CSV table of N, CA and C in Angstrom, one decimal:
chain,number,residue,atom,x,y,z
J,1,UNK,N,-9.9,35.7,16.0
J,1,UNK,CA,-9.5,36.6,14.9
J,1,UNK,C,-10.9,37.2,14.5
J,2,UNK,N,-10.3,38.6,14.4
J,2,UNK,CA,-11.7,39.4,14.1
J,2,UNK,C,-11.7,39.2,12.6
J,3,UNK,N,-12.9,39.9,12.1
J,3,UNK,CA,-13.3,39.9,10.6
J,3,UNK,C,-12.5,40.6,9.9
J,4,UNK,N,-12.0,41.7,10.3
J,4,UNK,CA,-10.9,42.5,9.7
J,4,UNK,C,-9.7,42.0,9.6
J,5,UNK,N,-9.2,41.1,10.6
J,5,UNK,CA,-8.0,40.3,10.4
J,5,UNK,C,-8.1,39.1,9.7
J,6,UNK,N,-9.4,38.5,9.8
J,6,UNK,CA,-9.6,37.3,8.8
J,6,UNK,C,-9.3,37.5,7.1
J,7,UNK,N,-10.1,38.9,7.0
J,7,UNK,CA,-10.1,39.4,5.7
J,7,UNK,C,-8.7,39.6,5.0
J,8,UNK,N,-7.7,39.7,5.8
J,8,UNK,CA,-6.5,40.1,5.5
J,8,UNK,C,-5.7,38.7,5.1
J,9,UNK,N,-6.3,37.7,5.6
J,9,UNK,CA,-5.4,36.3,5.1
J,9,UNK,C,-6.4,35.3,4.3
J,10,UNK,N,-7.6,36.1,3.8
J,10,UNK,CA,-8.6,35.2,2.9
J,10,UNK,C,-7.7,34.8,1.5
J,11,UNK,N,-6.9,35.8,0.9
J,11,UNK,CA,-6.1,35.5,-0.5
J,11,UNK,C,-5.1,34.6,-0.3
J,12,UNK,N,-4.7,33.9,1.1
J,12,UNK,CA,-3.6,33.0,1.3
J,12,UNK,C,-4.0,31.9,0.4
J,13,UNK,N,-3.0,30.9,0.2
J,13,UNK,CA,-3.4,29.6,-0.4
J,13,UNK,C,-2.5,28.8,0.2
J,14,UNK,N,-3.6,27.6,0.5
J,14,UNK,CA,-2.9,26.3,1.0
J,14,UNK,C,-2.3,25.6,0.0
J,15,UNK,N,-1.3,24.5,0.4
J,15,UNK,CA,-0.5,23.7,-0.4
J,15,UNK,C,-1.7,23.1,-1.5
J,16,UNK,N,-2.6,22.9,-0.8
J,16,UNK,CA,-3.9,22.1,-1.8
J,16,UNK,C,-4.4,23.0,-3.0
J,17,UNK,N,-4.1,24.1,-2.9
J,17,UNK,CA,-4.4,25.0,-3.9
J,17,UNK,C,-5.5,25.9,-3.7
J,18,UNK,N,-6.0,25.4,-2.4
J,18,UNK,CA,-7.5,26.3,-2.2
J,18,UNK,C,-7.1,27.4,-1.1
J,19,UNK,N,-8.0,28.5,-1.3
J,19,UNK,CA,-7.7,29.7,-0.4
J,19,UNK,C,-8.2,29.5,0.8
J,20,UNK,N,-7.5,30.3,1.9
J,20,UNK,CA,-8.3,30.5,3.1
J,20,UNK,C,-9.6,30.9,3.4
J,21,UNK,N,-9.9,31.4,2.5
J,21,UNK,CA,-11.3,32.1,2.4
J,21,UNK,C,-12.3,30.7,2.1
J,22,UNK,N,-11.7,29.8,1.2
J,22,UNK,CA,-12.8,28.6,0.7
J,22,UNK,C,-12.7,27.5,2.0
J,23,UNK,N,-11.2,27.5,2.6
J,23,UNK,CA,-11.6,26.7,3.9
J,23,UNK,C,-12.4,27.0,4.7
J,24,UNK,N,-12.2,28.4,4.9
J,24,UNK,CA,-13.1,28.8,6.2
J,24,UNK,C,-14.8,28.5,5.6
J,25,UNK,N,-15.1,29.0,4.4
J,25,UNK,CA,-16.1,28.6,4.3
J,25,UNK,C,-16.8,26.9,4.1
J,26,UNK,N,-16.0,26.3,4.3
J,26,UNK,CA,-16.1,24.7,4.2
J,26,UNK,C,-16.2,24.3,5.7
J,27,UNK,N,-16.0,25.2,6.6
J,27,UNK,CA,-16.1,24.8,8.2
J,27,UNK,C,-17.5,24.5,8.5
J,28,UNK,N,-18.2,25.5,7.9
J,28,UNK,CA,-19.7,25.2,8.3
J,28,UNK,C,-20.1,23.9,7.9
J,29,UNK,N,-19.9,23.7,6.6
J,29,UNK,CA,-20.2,22.3,6.3
J,29,UNK,C,-19.7,21.2,7.0
J,30,UNK,N,-18.5,21.3,7.4
J,30,UNK,CA,-18.2,20.3,8.0
J,30,UNK,C,-18.5,20.1,9.4
J,31,UNK,N,-18.8,21.1,10.1
J,31,UNK,CA,-19.3,21.2,11.3
J,31,UNK,C,-20.9,20.4,11.0
J,32,UNK,N,-21.6,20.9,10.2
J,32,UNK,CA,-22.9,20.2,9.6
J,32,UNK,C,-22.9,18.7,9.5
J,33,UNK,N,-22.0,18.5,8.8
J,33,UNK,CA,-21.7,16.8,8.6
J,33,UNK,C,-21.4,16.1,9.8
J,34,UNK,N,-20.7,16.5,10.7
J,34,UNK,CA,-20.4,16.1,11.9
J,34,UNK,C,-21.5,15.8,12.6
J,35,UNK,N,-22.4,17.0,12.8
J,35,UNK,CA,-23.5,16.9,13.9
J,35,UNK,C,-24.6,16.1,13.2
J,36,UNK,N,-24.8,15.9,11.9
J,36,UNK,CA,-25.7,15.1,11.4
J,36,UNK,C,-25.2,13.4,11.6
J,37,UNK,N,-24.0,13.2,12.0
J,37,UNK,CA,-23.5,11.8,12.1
J,37,UNK,C,-23.3,11.7,13.6
J,38,UNK,N,-23.9,12.5,14.5
J,38,UNK,CA,-24.0,12.3,15.7
J,38,UNK,C,-23.0,12.9,16.6
J,39,UNK,N,-22.1,13.5,16.2
J,39,UNK,CA,-20.8,14.1,17.1
J,39,UNK,C,-20.7,15.9,16.7
J,40,UNK,N,-20.4,16.3,17.7
J,40,UNK,CA,-20.3,17.6,17.9
J,40,UNK,C,-19.0,18.1,17.7
J,41,UNK,N,-18.6,19.2,16.7
J,41,UNK,CA,-17.2,19.6,16.5
J,41,UNK,C,-17.3,21.1,16.5
J,42,UNK,N,-16.2,21.5,17.2
J,42,UNK,CA,-16.1,23.0,17.6
J,42,UNK,C,-15.6,23.6,16.1
J,43,UNK,N,-15.8,25.1,16.3
J,43,UNK,CA,-15.2,25.5,15.1
J,43,UNK,C,-13.6,25.6,15.2
J,44,UNK,N,-13.1,25.7,16.1
J,44,UNK,CA,-11.4,25.4,16.1
J,44,UNK,C,-11.3,24.2,15.6
J,45,UNK,N,-11.6,23.2,16.1
J,45,UNK,CA,-11.5,21.8,15.7
J,45,UNK,C,-11.6,21.6,14.1
J,46,UNK,N,-12.8,22.1,13.6
J,46,UNK,CA,-13.0,21.9,12.4
J,46,UNK,C,-12.0,23.0,11.4
J,47,UNK,N,-11.5,23.8,11.8
J,47,UNK,CA,-10.5,24.7,11.4
J,47,UNK,C,-9.0,24.0,11.4
J,48,UNK,N,-8.8,23.2,12.3
J,48,UNK,CA,-7.8,22.3,12.5
J,48,UNK,C,-7.6,21.1,11.7
J,49,UNK,N,-8.9,20.9,11.3
J,49,UNK,CA,-9.2,19.6,10.6
J,49,UNK,C,-8.8,20.3,8.9
J,50,UNK,N,-9.5,21.1,8.5
J,50,UNK,CA,-9.5,22.0,7.2
J,50,UNK,C,-8.0,22.1,7.0
J,51,UNK,N,-7.1,22.7,7.9
J,51,UNK,CA,-5.9,22.9,7.5
J,51,UNK,C,-4.8,21.4,7.0
J,52,UNK,N,-5.2,20.6,8.2
J,52,UNK,CA,-4.6,19.2,7.9
J,52,UNK,C,-5.1,18.8,6.3
J,53,UNK,N,-6.5,18.6,6.2
J,53,UNK,CA,-6.7,18.2,4.7
J,53,UNK,C,-6.2,18.9,3.8
J,54,UNK,N,-5.9,20.3,3.9
J,54,UNK,CA,-5.4,21.3,2.8
J,54,UNK,C,-4.0,21.4,2.9
J,55,UNK,N,-3.2,20.3,3.5
J,55,UNK,CA,-2.0,20.1,3.4
J,55,UNK,C,-1.1,20.9,4.6
J,56,UNK,N,-1.7,21.4,5.5
J,56,UNK,CA,-0.8,21.9,6.6
J,56,UNK,C,-1.2,21.3,7.9
J,57,UNK,N,-0.5,20.1,8.4
J,57,UNK,CA,-0.7,19.7,9.7
J,57,UNK,C,-0.1,20.6,10.8
J,58,UNK,N,-0.7,20.4,11.8
J,58,UNK,CA,-0.3,21.3,12.9
J,58,UNK,C,-1.1,22.0,13.5
J,59,UNK,N,-2.5,22.3,13.0
J,59,UNK,CA,-3.5,23.4,13.3
J,59,UNK,C,-3.6,24.4,12.5
J,60,UNK,N,-4.6,24.9,12.5
J,60,UNK,CA,-5.2,26.3,11.8
J,60,UNK,C,-4.2,27.3,12.0
J,61,UNK,N,-4.1,27.7,13.3
J,61,UNK,CA,-3.3,28.7,13.8
J,61,UNK,C,-1.9,28.6,13.2
J,62,UNK,N,-1.1,27.6,13.6
J,62,UNK,CA,0.2,27.4,12.9
J,62,UNK,C,0.3,27.6,11.3
J,63,UNK,N,-0.7,27.0,10.6
J,63,UNK,CA,-1.2,27.1,9.2
J,63,UNK,C,-1.1,28.7,8.5
J,64,UNK,N,-2.1,28.9,9.1
J,64,UNK,CA,-2.3,30.8,8.7
J,64,UNK,C,-1.0,31.5,9.1
J,65,UNK,N,-0.2,31.1,10.2
J,65,UNK,CA,1.1,31.6,10.4
J,65,UNK,C,2.1,31.6,9.3
J,66,UNK,N,2.2,30.4,9.0
J,66,UNK,CA,3.1,29.7,8.0
J,66,UNK,C,2.9,30.5,6.7
J,67,UNK,N,1.5,30.2,6.2
J,67,UNK,CA,1.2,31.1,5.0
J,67,UNK,C,1.4,32.5,4.9
J,68,UNK,N,1.0,33.0,6.3
J,68,UNK,CA,1.4,34.7,6.2
J,68,UNK,C,2.6,35.2,6.2
J,69,UNK,N,3.8,34.2,6.4
J,69,UNK,CA,5.1,34.3,6.4
J,69,UNK,C,5.7,34.0,5.1
J,70,UNK,N,4.8,33.5,4.3
J,70,UNK,CA,5.3,32.6,3.1
J,70,UNK,C,6.2,31.5,3.0
J,71,UNK,N,6.3,30.8,4.2
J,71,UNK,CA,6.9,29.5,4.3
J,71,UNK,C,6.9,28.6,3.7
J,72,UNK,N,5.8,28.4,3.0
J,72,UNK,CA,5.0,27.2,2.5
J,72,UNK,C,5.7,26.8,1.1
J,73,UNK,N,6.1,28.1,0.4
J,73,UNK,CA,6.5,27.6,-0.8
J,73,UNK,C,7.8,26.4,-1.0
J,74,UNK,N,8.6,26.6,0.3
J,74,UNK,CA,9.7,25.7,0.5
J,74,UNK,C,9.4,24.5,0.8
J,75,UNK,N,8.4,24.4,2.1
J,75,UNK,CA,7.9,23.3,2.5
J,75,UNK,C,7.0,22.6,1.6
J,76,UNK,N,6.3,23.3,1.2
J,76,UNK,CA,5.1,22.3,0.4
J,76,UNK,C,4.9,22.9,-1.2
J,77,UNK,N,5.9,22.5,-1.8
J,77,UNK,CA,5.8,23.0,-3.2
J,77,UNK,C,4.4,22.3,-4.1
J,78,UNK,N,3.7,23.1,-4.7
J,78,UNK,CA,2.6,22.5,-5.4
J,78,UNK,C,2.6,22.7,-6.9
J,79,UNK,N,2.5,21.9,-7.6
J,79,UNK,CA,2.2,21.9,-9.0
J,79,UNK,C,0.7,21.7,-9.4
J,80,UNK,N,0.2,22.7,-10.3
J,80,UNK,CA,-1.0,22.6,-10.4
J,80,UNK,C,-1.1,22.6,-12.2
J,81,UNK,N,-1.9,21.6,-12.7
J,81,UNK,CA,-2.0,21.3,-14.1
J,81,UNK,C,-3.3,22.0,-14.8
J,82,UNK,N,-3.1,22.5,-15.7
J,82,UNK,CA,-4.3,23.0,-16.5
J,82,UNK,C,-4.6,22.5,-17.8
J,83,UNK,N,-5.5,22.3,-18.4
J,83,UNK,CA,-5.6,21.9,-19.8
J,83,UNK,C,-5.7,23.2,-20.7
J,84,UNK,N,-5.2,23.0,-22.2
J,84,UNK,CA,-4.9,24.4,-22.8
J,84,UNK,C,-6.1,25.1,-22.8
J,85,UNK,N,-7.5,24.7,-22.5
J,85,UNK,CA,-8.6,25.6,-22.3
J,85,UNK,C,-8.4,26.3,-21.0
J,86,UNK,N,-7.8,25.8,-20.0
J,86,UNK,CA,-7.8,26.6,-18.8
J,86,UNK,C,-8.5,26.0,-17.8
J,87,UNK,N,-9.0,24.7,-17.9
J,87,UNK,CA,-9.6,24.1,-17.0
J,87,UNK,C,-8.6,23.3,-16.2
J,88,UNK,N,-9.0,23.3,-14.9
J,88,UNK,CA,-8.4,22.5,-13.9
J,88,UNK,C,-8.0,21.2,-13.9
J,89,UNK,N,-6.9,20.5,-14.4
J,89,UNK,CA,-6.7,19.0,-14.3
J,89,UNK,C,-6.2,18.3,-13.1
J,90,UNK,N,-5.1,18.9,-12.5
J,90,UNK,CA,-4.6,17.9,-11.5
J,90,UNK,C,-3.7,18.8,-10.4
J,91,UNK,N,-3.4,18.5,-9.4
J,91,UNK,CA,-2.7,19.1,-8.6
J,91,UNK,C,-2.1,18.3,-7.7
J,92,UNK,N,-0.6,18.5,-7.5
J,92,UNK,CA,0.6,17.4,-6.9
J,92,UNK,C,1.3,18.4,-5.9
J,93,UNK,N,1.1,17.8,-5.0
J,93,UNK,CA,2.2,18.6,-3.7
J,93,UNK,C,3.1,17.5,-3.5
J,94,UNK,N,4.2,18.1,-3.8
J,94,UNK,CA,5.6,17.3,-3.7
J,94,UNK,C,5.9,16.9,-2.5
J,95,UNK,N,5.4,17.6,-1.3
J,95,UNK,CA,5.6,16.9,0.0
J,95,UNK,C,4.8,15.7,0.2
J,96,UNK,N,3.5,15.6,-0.4
J,96,UNK,CA,2.8,14.3,-0.4
J,96,UNK,C,3.7,13.3,-1.3
J,97,UNK,N,4.0,13.6,-2.4
J,97,UNK,CA,4.4,12.8,-3.1
J,97,UNK,C,5.5,11.8,-2.7
J,98,UNK,N,6.2,12.4,-2.1
J,98,UNK,CA,7.4,11.9,-1.6
J,98,UNK,C,7.1,10.7,-0.5
J,99,UNK,N,6.0,10.9,0.0
J,99,UNK,CA,5.6,9.9,1.1
J,99,UNK,C,5.0,8.4,0.7
C-alpha cells in the first residue's frame, strides 16, 4: 500500500478504539521487540498481529477492507466510557464480552 493510500485509511478506528495510524506506528515497536527476543518478524506479520490485537482477526488486509466498508459497527460494537472530565476510563467490545 502506498503512502497516499495508507493516509486515506489512517482515520479508521479498530474495535479496540485505536486508529489505523496508531496501529501502524506500533508495528515498528513490535518488530523491534521481536528482534530483541531473538525472532524476526516481517512487517506484514506484525500488521496481522496488530489487527488481531485490536479486535479484528483475519489479517491486516481483511481488517482494513472491513473498516473501509464500515462493516465493523455491526460485527464489533465498542462502548467507550469517559469520566466527566473527559479522561478515558474503559472500553468494552461487545464481541469480546460475549466470549
